[in-house]
Amino acid sequence: MKDSHNGADSRPVLSIIAAVLNEGGNIRPLCQEIAAVLDRLPSAEIIFVDDGSTDGTVAELEAVRRDGILPQLRILSHDVTCGKSAGLRTGVEAARGEWVIVLDGDGQDNPTDFINMLALCQQGNGRAPLVVGVRTKRRDTLSRRLASRFANGLRRRLLDDGCPDTGASLKAFRREDFLPLPQFEGLHRFLPALMGRRGVPLVCMPVHHRNRLHGSSKYTNFNRAIVGIRDILGVMWLNNRARIPKRVTER
């Protein structure tokens, strides 16, 4: 398959997308791991969206491409920091694959999980699912695990989305199922509720979770909690007000 970065005309099956902010120390090892699994996947493009980093993130991405680790790597950059959900939206809009896998850029996700996630997306009849990675063994601090457990429990109770861990970054879905969703910061945590309202089935898959390689999280437990409650209420309103036909026919 030729690559669009080099002016190619064929489309990949899969788009692998990461939105990153000040992850310079994690870029190379993560890209090396992605490169190691590509021969076990169908044709794929890799898109990193830099969300206004002020460290060496962009330089590392360019070096990864120049050094041949991921020669097909597409690098998109925001001129200002817009947030993770905006970064993922930028990546999905630019993607050319039918299927999309999104992950974090901090090295906590394991690219070997891509293989089973894509297989779950493509198997069976009927509408393709949203596949959400569920972190069965979290490699985070106790306070972060407790905060996440509280947030997941509250969201599950209020939204009834059937997902035990929407905060996990590793997700796979059809590109066309993501594009109609409303854009807001925090969207990536509510894909099961928003896609489910539109008839997309949910599949939860246990995935690896690892310690962050370098740097620190961009969120605190407090700001996650405050923003998360506000977002849950917003998603409840959106889903309550949405009127979506199950089938559209043209005569």
XYZ file of N, CA and C in Angstrom:
753
model
N 0.821 -1.193 0.000
C 0.000 0.000 0.000
C 0.857 1.245 0.000
N 0.518 2.178 -0.835
C 1.206 3.446 -0.826
C 0.639 4.312 0.283
N 1.388 5.355 0.655
C 1.007 6.189 1.782
C 0.593 7.571 1.331
N -0.454 8.113 1.965
C -0.970 9.409 1.546
C 0.017 10.526 1.792
N 0.890 10.368 2.769
C 1.869 11.412 3.028
C 2.801 11.596 1.833
N 2.968 10.525 1.076
C 3.830 10.583 -0.095
C 3.031 10.698 -1.392
N 1.771 11.096 -1.259
C 0.952 11.315 -2.444
C 0.379 10.049 -3.020
N 0.004 9.105 -2.185
C -0.473 7.823 -2.675
C -1.944 7.878 -3.024
N -2.407 6.861 -3.744
C -3.795 6.847 -4.182
C -4.620 5.760 -3.525
N -4.032 4.825 -2.783
C -4.793 3.752 -2.163
C -5.136 4.127 -0.729
N -6.232 3.530 -0.236
C -6.695 3.856 1.108
C -6.319 2.740 2.073
N -5.868 3.077 3.264
C -5.585 2.044 4.258
C -6.882 1.476 4.823
N -6.804 0.302 5.398
C -7.942 -0.296 6.088
C -8.111 0.350 7.459
N -7.000 0.650 8.101
C -6.985 1.072 9.504
C -6.222 2.373 9.673
N -6.745 3.237 10.538
C -6.038 4.449 10.952
C -5.782 4.359 12.452
N -4.529 4.460 12.851
C -4.114 4.441 14.254
C -3.804 5.871 14.654
N -4.495 6.373 15.682
C -4.442 7.797 15.995
C -4.094 8.013 17.465
N -3.141 8.911 17.693
C -2.800 9.332 19.051
C -2.755 10.850 19.103
N -3.429 11.428 20.091
C -3.319 12.856 20.354
C -2.330 13.034 21.502
N -1.327 13.894 21.310
C -0.244 13.994 22.287
C 0.000 15.445 22.683
N 0.396 15.622 23.929
C 0.766 16.926 24.467
C 1.967 16.740 25.382
N 3.100 17.299 24.977
C 4.331 17.239 25.775
C 4.685 15.806 26.183
N 4.772 14.930 25.191
C 5.130 13.522 25.405
C 6.447 13.188 24.711
N 7.354 14.160 24.625
C 8.594 13.957 23.876
C 9.367 12.714 24.277
N 9.421 12.413 25.579
C 10.182 11.255 26.032
C 9.538 9.925 25.725
N 8.254 9.935 25.389
C 7.537 8.682 25.141
C 7.357 8.362 23.661
N 7.627 9.323 22.790
C 7.306 9.166 21.371
C 8.061 8.012 20.729
N 9.368 7.996 20.850
C 10.155 6.982 20.136
C 9.840 5.560 20.586
N 9.850 5.265 21.892
C 9.524 3.872 22.273
C 8.120 3.453 21.866
N 7.162 4.367 21.939
C 5.797 4.017 21.528
C 5.744 3.743 20.035
N 6.377 4.580 19.243
C 6.374 4.377 17.791
C 7.093 3.091 17.407
N 8.131 2.736 18.133
C 8.815 1.465 17.868
C 7.878 0.290 18.133
N 7.078 0.374 19.179
C 6.124 -0.701 19.472
C 5.027 -0.769 18.414
N 4.554 0.380 17.969
C 3.549 0.381 16.901
C 4.116 -0.250 15.641
N 5.343 0.130 15.283
C 5.981 -0.423 14.088
C 6.104 -1.942 14.175
N 6.327 -2.465 15.380
C 6.534 -3.901 15.551
C 5.280 -4.724 15.308
N 4.087 -4.111 15.402
C 2.852 -4.882 15.203
C 2.227 -4.648 13.833
N 2.764 -3.755 13.039
C 2.119 -3.416 11.772
C 2.039 -4.596 10.810
N 3.019 -5.502 10.853
C 2.973 -6.632 9.929
C 1.912 -7.657 10.319
N 1.262 -7.467 11.463
C 0.184 -8.358 11.899
C -1.190 -7.700 11.731
N -1.193 -6.551 11.080
C -2.425 -5.811 10.841
C -2.617 -5.620 9.344
N -3.854 -5.333 8.912
C -4.041 -4.956 7.505
C -3.383 -3.602 7.250
N -3.458 -3.125 6.044
C -2.805 -1.862 5.699
C -3.253 -0.763 6.659
N -2.277 -0.025 7.190
C -2.587 0.942 8.237
C -1.802 2.230 8.034
N -2.424 3.326 8.434
C -1.731 4.601 8.532
C -1.650 4.975 10.004
N -0.631 5.751 10.347
C -0.447 6.189 11.727
C -0.470 7.705 11.739
N -1.326 8.259 12.595
C -1.495 9.706 12.700
C -1.253 10.130 14.140
N -0.299 11.024 14.344
C -0.115 11.654 15.648
C -0.553 13.109 15.532
N -1.398 13.528 16.453
C -1.864 14.912 16.486
C -1.204 15.593 17.681
N -0.340 16.553 17.409
C 0.301 17.304 18.478
C -0.605 18.452 18.899
N -0.972 18.463 20.175
C -1.940 19.444 20.677
C -1.230 20.648 21.309
N -0.363 21.283 20.530
C 0.299 22.492 21.005
C 1.419 22.252 21.994
N 2.190 21.173 21.812
C 3.274 20.854 22.746
C 4.327 21.957 22.784
N 4.946 22.101 23.960
C 6.020 23.081 24.125
C 7.357 22.412 24.398
N 7.396 21.085 24.344
C 8.662 20.370 24.526
C 9.140 19.868 23.166
N 9.841 18.748 23.130
C 10.384 18.241 21.874
C 9.513 17.218 21.181
N 8.216 17.221 21.446
C 7.322 16.206 20.889
C 7.355 16.202 19.362
N 7.181 17.355 18.750
C 7.136 17.412 17.286
C 8.480 17.007 16.692
N 9.559 17.453 17.292
C 10.886 17.081 16.797
C 11.090 15.573 16.874
N 10.614 14.946 17.948
C 10.730 13.493 18.075
C 9.889 12.777 17.028
N 8.689 13.277 16.763
C 7.856 12.674 15.730
C 8.522 12.770 14.365
N 9.093 13.908 14.061
C 9.786 14.075 12.780
C 11.001 13.160 12.704
N 11.704 12.971 13.822
C 12.869 12.084 13.838
C 12.460 10.629 13.630
N 11.341 10.229 14.235
C 10.828 8.863 14.056
C 10.538 8.589 12.584
N 9.944 9.564 11.924
C 9.656 9.404 10.495
C 10.947 9.419 9.673
N 11.827 10.352 9.966
C 13.072 10.488 9.211
C 13.977 9.264 9.389
N 13.993 8.679 10.597
C 14.862 7.539 10.886
C 14.312 6.219 10.362
N 13.113 6.248 9.788
C 12.546 5.043 9.191
C 11.822 4.131 10.155
N 11.614 4.570 11.393
C 10.866 3.749 12.343
C 9.405 3.656 11.901
N 8.832 4.797 11.584
C 7.492 4.860 10.988
C 7.553 5.843 9.818
N 8.096 5.418 8.687
C 8.260 6.352 7.561
C 6.947 6.899 7.027
N 5.836 6.181 7.276
C 4.528 6.612 6.791
C 3.810 7.521 7.789
N 4.440 7.866 8.899
C 3.803 8.642 9.954
C 3.291 9.990 9.450
N 2.032 10.287 9.775
C 1.447 11.597 9.491
C 1.444 12.415 10.783
N 1.924 13.639 10.712
C 2.031 14.501 11.884
C 1.151 15.728 11.669
N 0.126 15.868 12.501
C -0.749 17.028 12.459
C -0.528 17.841 13.723
N -0.569 19.176 13.614
C -0.270 20.027 14.764
C -1.343 21.091 14.951
N -1.797 21.232 16.208
C -2.642 22.360 16.583
C -1.749 23.554 16.910
N -2.195 24.740 16.564
C -1.405 25.924 16.893
C -1.550 26.319 18.351
N -2.625 25.858 19.001
C -2.823 26.073 20.439
C -3.326 24.767 21.042
N -3.191 24.649 22.353
C -3.675 23.458 23.036
C -5.192 23.486 23.118
N -5.834 22.449 22.567
C -7.294 22.392 22.495
C -7.885 21.264 23.323
N -7.071 20.309 23.749
C -7.565 19.192 24.536
C -7.523 17.884 23.759
N -7.579 16.793 24.510
C -7.448 15.463 23.911
C -8.563 15.156 22.928
N -9.797 15.489 23.292
C -10.921 15.179 22.392
C -10.796 15.929 21.075
N -10.365 17.182 21.140
C -10.160 17.948 19.907
C -9.052 17.333 19.074
N -7.999 16.846 19.733
C -6.929 16.182 19.002
C -7.406 14.930 18.295
N -8.220 14.141 18.981
C -8.750 12.935 18.347
C -9.685 13.285 17.199
N -10.501 14.316 17.372
C -11.376 14.758 16.283
C -10.559 15.160 15.061
N -9.477 15.918 15.272
C -8.605 16.303 14.164
C -8.069 15.063 13.457
N -7.631 14.079 14.234
C -7.074 12.870 13.644
C -8.097 12.057 12.881
N -9.291 11.891 13.457
C -10.324 11.086 12.794
C -10.809 11.774 11.521
N -10.942 13.091 11.551
C -11.360 13.799 10.347
C -10.333 13.652 9.231
N -9.066 13.603 9.587
C -8.005 13.467 8.579
C -7.784 12.019 8.148
N -8.281 11.066 8.928
C -8.027 9.646 8.667
C -8.661 9.189 7.364
N -8.047 8.186 6.747
C -8.551 7.632 5.496
C -9.008 6.199 5.646
N -8.747 5.582 6.795
C -9.147 4.199 7.001
C -10.610 4.061 7.360
N -11.178 2.896 7.052
C -12.554 2.615 7.469
C -12.629 2.438 8.973
N -11.570 1.831 9.539
C -11.534 1.538 10.965
C -10.527 2.456 11.639
N -10.797 2.799 12.896
C -9.930 3.692 13.659
C -9.619 3.049 15.000
N -8.364 3.110 15.401
C -7.961 2.764 16.764
C -7.312 3.994 17.367
N -7.772 4.400 18.559
C -7.184 5.546 19.237
C -6.485 5.080 20.502
N -5.385 5.750 20.833
C -4.610 5.412 22.025
C -3.960 6.665 22.573
N -3.462 6.567 23.806
C -2.714 7.658 24.406
C -1.268 7.623 23.934
N -0.586 8.739 24.121
C 0.810 8.830 23.709
C 1.797 8.674 24.838
N 1.340 8.209 26.018
C 2.223 8.138 27.181
C 2.859 6.771 27.387
N 2.545 5.804 26.528
C 3.142 4.476 26.636
C 2.402 3.537 27.558
N 1.285 3.970 28.157
C 0.547 3.063 29.048
C -0.274 2.033 28.277
N -0.635 2.345 27.036
C -1.335 1.380 26.190
C -0.327 0.501 25.463
N -0.720 -0.749 25.227
C 0.162 -1.694 24.540
C -0.350 -1.940 23.121
N 0.417 -1.563 22.099
C -0.044 -1.735 20.717
C -0.358 -3.168 20.310
N 0.120 -4.161 21.052
C -0.235 -5.541 20.696
C -1.735 -5.780 20.816
N -2.424 -4.944 21.602
C -3.871 -5.083 21.745
C -4.627 -4.655 20.488
N -3.961 -3.944 19.577
C -4.620 -3.516 18.334
C -5.197 -4.709 17.569
N -4.460 -5.808 17.582
C -4.789 -6.958 16.731
C -6.153 -7.527 17.112
N -6.353 -7.798 18.402
C -7.627 -8.364 18.843
C -8.757 -7.348 18.756
N -8.446 -6.083 18.997
C -9.496 -5.066 18.923
C -10.054 -4.958 17.507
N -9.181 -4.925 16.530
C -9.643 -4.826 15.149
C -10.408 -6.084 14.751
N -9.952 -7.248 15.202
C -10.658 -8.492 14.889
C -12.079 -8.459 15.450
N -12.258 -7.922 16.655
C -13.600 -7.816 17.236
C -14.464 -6.840 16.441
N -13.870 -5.775 15.944
C -14.615 -4.816 15.124
C -15.152 -5.474 13.856
N -14.349 -6.330 13.260
C -14.653 -6.840 11.926
C -15.425 -8.151 11.931
N -15.524 -8.813 13.073
C -16.144 -10.130 13.075
C -17.661 -10.032 13.155
N -18.310 -11.046 12.660
C -19.755 -11.163 12.795
C -20.542 -10.338 11.802
N -21.864 -10.527 11.866
C -22.785 -9.810 10.998
C -23.412 -8.643 11.759
N -24.143 -7.838 11.054
C -24.792 -6.706 11.693
C -23.858 -5.528 11.831
N -24.299 -4.561 12.587
C -23.555 -3.315 12.718
C -22.260 -3.526 13.496
N -21.203 -2.918 13.015
C -19.903 -3.050 13.674
C -19.935 -2.367 15.036
N -19.236 -2.934 16.028
C -19.301 -2.386 17.385
C -18.241 -1.305 17.631
N -18.435 -0.623 18.734
C -17.371 0.131 19.387
C -16.681 -0.827 20.340
N -15.376 -0.990 20.196
C -14.607 -1.858 21.090
C -13.827 -0.972 22.057
N -14.080 -1.160 23.348
C -13.440 -0.358 24.383
C -12.492 -1.236 25.177
N -11.256 -0.794 25.306
C -10.296 -1.503 26.131
C -10.573 -1.262 27.611
N -10.674 -2.325 28.382
C -10.928 -2.232 29.819
C -9.653 -2.614 30.557
N -9.165 -1.705 31.378
C -7.917 -1.920 32.110
C -8.184 -2.788 33.337
N -7.872 -4.065 33.252
C -8.167 -4.970 34.358
C -7.153 -4.826 35.489
N -5.934 -4.424 35.162
C -4.897 -4.210 36.179
C -4.286 -2.839 35.943
N -4.845 -1.833 36.618
C -4.416 -0.458 36.435
C -3.026 -0.248 37.006
N -2.167 0.452 36.261
C -0.836 0.810 36.728
C -0.801 2.301 37.062
N -1.680 2.702 37.969
C -1.775 4.085 38.401
C -1.703 4.132 39.920
N -1.609 5.339 40.468
C -1.592 5.504 41.908
C -2.943 5.086 42.496
N -2.931 4.794 43.790
C -4.168 4.394 44.463
C -5.212 5.495 44.368
N -4.805 6.746 44.568
C -5.765 7.848 44.517
C -6.398 7.970 43.140
N -5.602 7.752 42.086
C -6.157 7.844 40.737
C -7.102 6.677 40.451
N -6.771 5.488 40.940
C -7.655 4.345 40.738
C -8.978 4.538 41.467
N -8.921 5.080 42.690
C -10.158 5.314 43.437
C -11.012 6.383 42.778
N -10.359 7.445 42.289
C -11.105 8.503 41.605
C -11.755 7.974 40.337
N -11.016 7.123 39.610
C -11.554 6.548 38.379
C -12.715 5.615 38.678
N -12.605 4.847 39.762
C -13.688 3.933 40.126
C -14.956 4.703 40.468
N -14.795 5.797 41.189
C -15.960 6.631 41.526
C -16.586 7.222 40.262
N -15.738 7.774 39.378
C -16.249 8.410 38.157
C -16.940 7.401 37.259
N -16.342 6.217 37.115
C -16.955 5.192 36.267
C -18.286 4.717 36.845
N -18.345 4.580 38.171
C -19.588 4.148 38.791
C -20.704 5.170 38.635
N -20.370 6.447 38.819
C -21.370 7.500 38.664
C -21.856 7.581 37.225
N -20.933 7.539 36.277
C -21.303 7.617 34.862
C -22.173 6.434 34.464
N -21.784 5.242 34.913
C -22.542 4.040 34.548
C -23.965 4.099 35.113
N -24.094 4.616 36.335
C -25.413 4.703 36.965
C -26.307 5.714 36.238
N -25.740 6.868 35.868
C -26.537 7.936 35.275
C -26.774 7.741 33.779
N -25.789 7.186 33.078
C -25.909 7.050 31.620
C -26.309 5.649 31.188
N -26.125 4.669 32.066
C -26.485 3.282 31.738
C -25.878 2.857 30.413
N -24.558 3.112 30.268
C -23.904 2.831 28.986
C -23.293 1.434 28.909
N -23.334 0.677 29.998
C -22.871 -0.704 29.970
C -21.368 -0.884 29.940
N -20.609 0.201 30.181
C -19.150 0.109 30.064
C -18.491 0.337 31.422
N -17.637 -0.580 31.873
C -17.020 -0.433 33.192
C -15.851 0.542 33.244
N -15.318 0.961 32.087
C -14.077 1.757 32.118
C -13.965 2.627 30.872
N -14.772 3.680 30.785
C -14.697 4.525 29.595
C -13.498 5.451 29.619
N -12.840 5.584 30.777
C -11.651 6.433 30.840
C -10.446 5.825 30.151
N -10.487 4.523 29.862
C -9.384 3.892 29.134
C -9.283 4.498 27.747
N -8.090 4.812 27.329
C -7.913 5.528 26.055
C -8.027 4.621 24.842
N -7.744 3.337 24.983
C -7.663 2.426 23.849
C -9.070 2.025 23.395
N -9.445 2.481 22.185
C -10.768 2.212 21.637
C -10.661 1.996 20.135
N -11.597 1.226 19.586
C -11.629 0.956 18.151
C -13.058 1.072 17.658
N -13.229 1.627 16.444
C -14.572 1.872 15.924
C -14.496 2.192 14.439
N -15.656 2.209 13.792
C -15.721 2.660 12.404
C -15.656 4.178 12.370
N -14.886 4.696 11.462
C -14.740 6.146 11.353
C -16.089 6.830 11.161
N -16.944 6.246 10.354
C -18.227 6.895 10.049
C -19.167 6.923 11.250
N -18.910 6.092 12.272
C -19.723 6.139 13.479
C -19.278 7.243 14.435
N -18.046 7.703 14.272
C -17.525 8.764 15.143
C -17.858 10.157 14.613
N -17.780 10.344 13.321
C -17.874 11.690 12.747
C -19.175 12.430 13.062
N -20.336 11.770 13.169
C -21.562 12.526 13.475
C -21.679 12.983 14.929
N -20.774 12.551 15.812
C -20.923 12.862 17.227
C -20.650 14.343 17.487
N -21.332 14.937 18.472
C -21.066 16.337 18.815
C -19.662 16.479 19.386
N -19.003 17.575 19.088
C -17.650 17.790 19.574
C -17.656 18.592 20.866
N -17.019 18.061 21.899
C -16.787 18.798 23.140
C -15.603 18.148 23.839
N -14.901 18.904 24.665
C -13.759 18.326 25.357
C -14.266 17.339 26.407
N -13.742 16.122 26.354
C -14.225 15.030 27.189
C -15.022 14.005 26.408
N -15.266 14.290 25.124
C -16.029 13.369 24.271
C -15.490 11.950 24.332
N -14.158 11.804 24.367
C -13.561 10.463 24.285
C -13.965 9.571 25.454
N -14.426 10.159 26.565
C -14.854 9.358 27.715
C -16.313 8.916 27.616
N -17.027 9.410 26.622
C -18.462 9.135 26.546
C -18.855 8.454 25.228
N -17.906 7.849 24.558
C -18.223 7.190 23.292
C -19.247 6.068 23.455
N -19.189 5.227 24.513
C -20.213 4.177 24.628
C -21.625 4.741 24.715
N -21.820 5.814 25.489
C -23.162 6.390 25.631
C -23.619 7.049 24.335
N -22.747 7.822 23.703
C -23.136 8.580 22.517
C -23.304 7.677 21.295
N -22.385 6.733 21.110
C -22.527 5.813 19.986
C -23.669 4.835 20.231
N -23.829 4.412 21.485
C -24.919 3.487 21.796
C -26.277 4.090 21.504
N -26.424 5.388 21.739
C -27.686 6.070 21.434
C -27.976 6.030 19.942
N -26.934 5.874 19.148
C -27.065 5.833 17.687
C -27.050 4.410 17.151
N -27.195 3.439 18.041
C -27.331 2.052 17.618
C -26.045 1.276 17.458
N -24.914 1.839 17.877
C -23.637 1.128 17.758
C -23.482 0.202 18.965
N -23.361 -1.103 18.762
C -23.202 -2.015 19.902
C -21.842 -1.833 20.566
N -21.756 -2.242 21.811
C -20.537 -2.098 22.610
C -19.920 -3.456 22.874
N -18.608 -3.539 22.703
C -17.839 -4.718 23.103
C -16.711 -4.238 24.013
N -16.611 -4.822 25.193
C -15.540 -4.484 26.126
C -14.483 -5.585 26.098
N -13.238 -5.185 25.979
C -12.137 -6.139 25.850
C -11.049 -5.830 26.876
N -10.647 -6.810 27.677
C -9.539 -6.572 28.614
C -8.261 -6.240 27.851
N -7.542 -5.213 28.313
C -6.310 -4.795 27.645
C -5.207 -4.615 28.680
N -3.969 -4.601 28.174
C -2.812 -4.344 29.021
C -2.805 -2.876 29.449
N -2.306 -2.630 30.630
C -2.093 -1.255 31.086
C -0.751 -1.213 31.800
N 0.061 -0.190 31.464
C 1.431 -0.167 31.945
C 1.727 1.161 32.627
N 2.840 1.203 33.324
C 3.277 2.460 33.908
C 3.670 3.434 32.808
N 3.395 4.704 33.030
C 3.832 5.753 32.124
C 5.360 5.710 32.039
N 5.904 5.843 30.818
C 7.350 5.787 30.638
C 8.035 7.046 31.170
N 7.564 8.201 30.726
C 8.173 9.473 31.111
C 7.072 10.505 31.334
N 7.403 11.541 32.102
C 6.472 12.651 32.289
C 5.369 12.317 33.267
N 4.368 13.184 33.317
C 3.264 13.017 34.252
C 1.949 13.299 33.557
N 0.864 12.848 34.182
C -0.458 13.038 33.612
C -0.802 14.519 33.525
N -1.606 14.873 32.525
C -2.026 16.266 32.343
C -3.247 16.605 33.193
N -3.786 15.627 33.950
C -5.001 15.837 34.718
C -4.749 15.568 36.197
N -5.486 16.244 37.057
C -5.506 15.924 38.478
C -6.834 15.241 38.797
N -6.856 14.529 39.926
C -8.102 13.863 40.312
C -9.230 14.867 40.498
N -8.922 16.054 41.036
C -9.959 17.046 41.299
C -10.556 17.576 40.001
N -9.703 17.974 39.050
C -10.291 18.541 37.826
C -11.004 17.487 37.001
N -10.550 16.244 37.072
C -11.279 15.165 36.399
C -12.684 15.035 36.980
N -12.787 15.100 38.321
C -14.074 14.900 38.980
C -15.044 16.021 38.646
N -14.590 17.275 38.759
C -15.478 18.409 38.529
C -15.945 18.453 37.080
N -14.997 18.352 36.157
C -15.352 18.403 34.740
C -16.176 17.177 34.354
N -15.841 16.020 34.950
C -16.543 14.795 34.601
C -18.018 14.847 34.963
N -18.347 15.374 36.127
C -19.752 15.477 36.530
C -20.508 16.407 35.590
N -19.901 17.543 35.261
C -20.541 18.467 34.317
C -20.780 17.801 32.973
N -19.784 17.030 32.505
C -19.916 16.377 31.200
C -20.986 15.293 31.215
N -21.086 14.544 32.310
C -22.123 13.521 32.412
C -23.503 14.152 32.256
N -23.715 15.274 32.938
C -25.002 15.952 32.834
C -25.252 16.429 31.399
N -24.188 16.915 30.751
C -24.331 17.351 29.364
C -24.673 16.205 28.427
N -24.039 15.053 28.616
C -24.316 13.896 27.760
C -25.726 13.371 28.019
N -26.164 13.404 29.269
C -27.544 13.013 29.560
C -28.513 13.892 28.776
N -28.253 15.191 28.757
C -29.124 16.111 28.017
C -29.082 15.820 26.525
N -27.867 15.621 25.974
C -27.736 15.350 24.545
C -28.499 14.090 24.150
N -28.324 13.021 24.908
C -28.980 11.769 24.553
C -30.495 11.861 24.732
N -30.934 12.626 25.725
C -32.366 12.782 25.935
C -33.017 13.577 24.808
N -32.292 14.548 24.267
C -32.848 15.410 23.237
C -32.666 14.855 21.825
N -31.797 13.859 21.666
C -31.519 13.332 20.322
C -32.715 12.541 19.798
N -33.043 12.767 18.543
C -34.076 11.997 17.852
C -33.431 11.402 16.614
N -33.136 10.107 16.668
C -32.338 9.462 15.628
C -33.137 8.319 15.033
N -33.453 8.346 13.726
C -34.197 7.244 13.111
C -33.353 5.978 13.050
N -34.016 4.837 13.178
C -33.302 3.574 13.068
C -32.955 3.246 11.629
N -33.773 3.727 10.695
C -33.533 3.408 9.292
C -34.047 4.555 8.441
N -33.312 4.897 7.394
C -33.704 5.949 6.475
C -33.830 5.332 5.083
N -34.936 5.565 4.420
C -35.129 5.051 3.051
C -35.337 6.192 2.089
N -34.918 5.999 0.880
C -35.129 6.986 -0.190
C -36.020 6.370 -1.269
N -37.034 7.108 -1.688
C -37.976 6.587 -2.672
C -37.883 7.382 -3.965
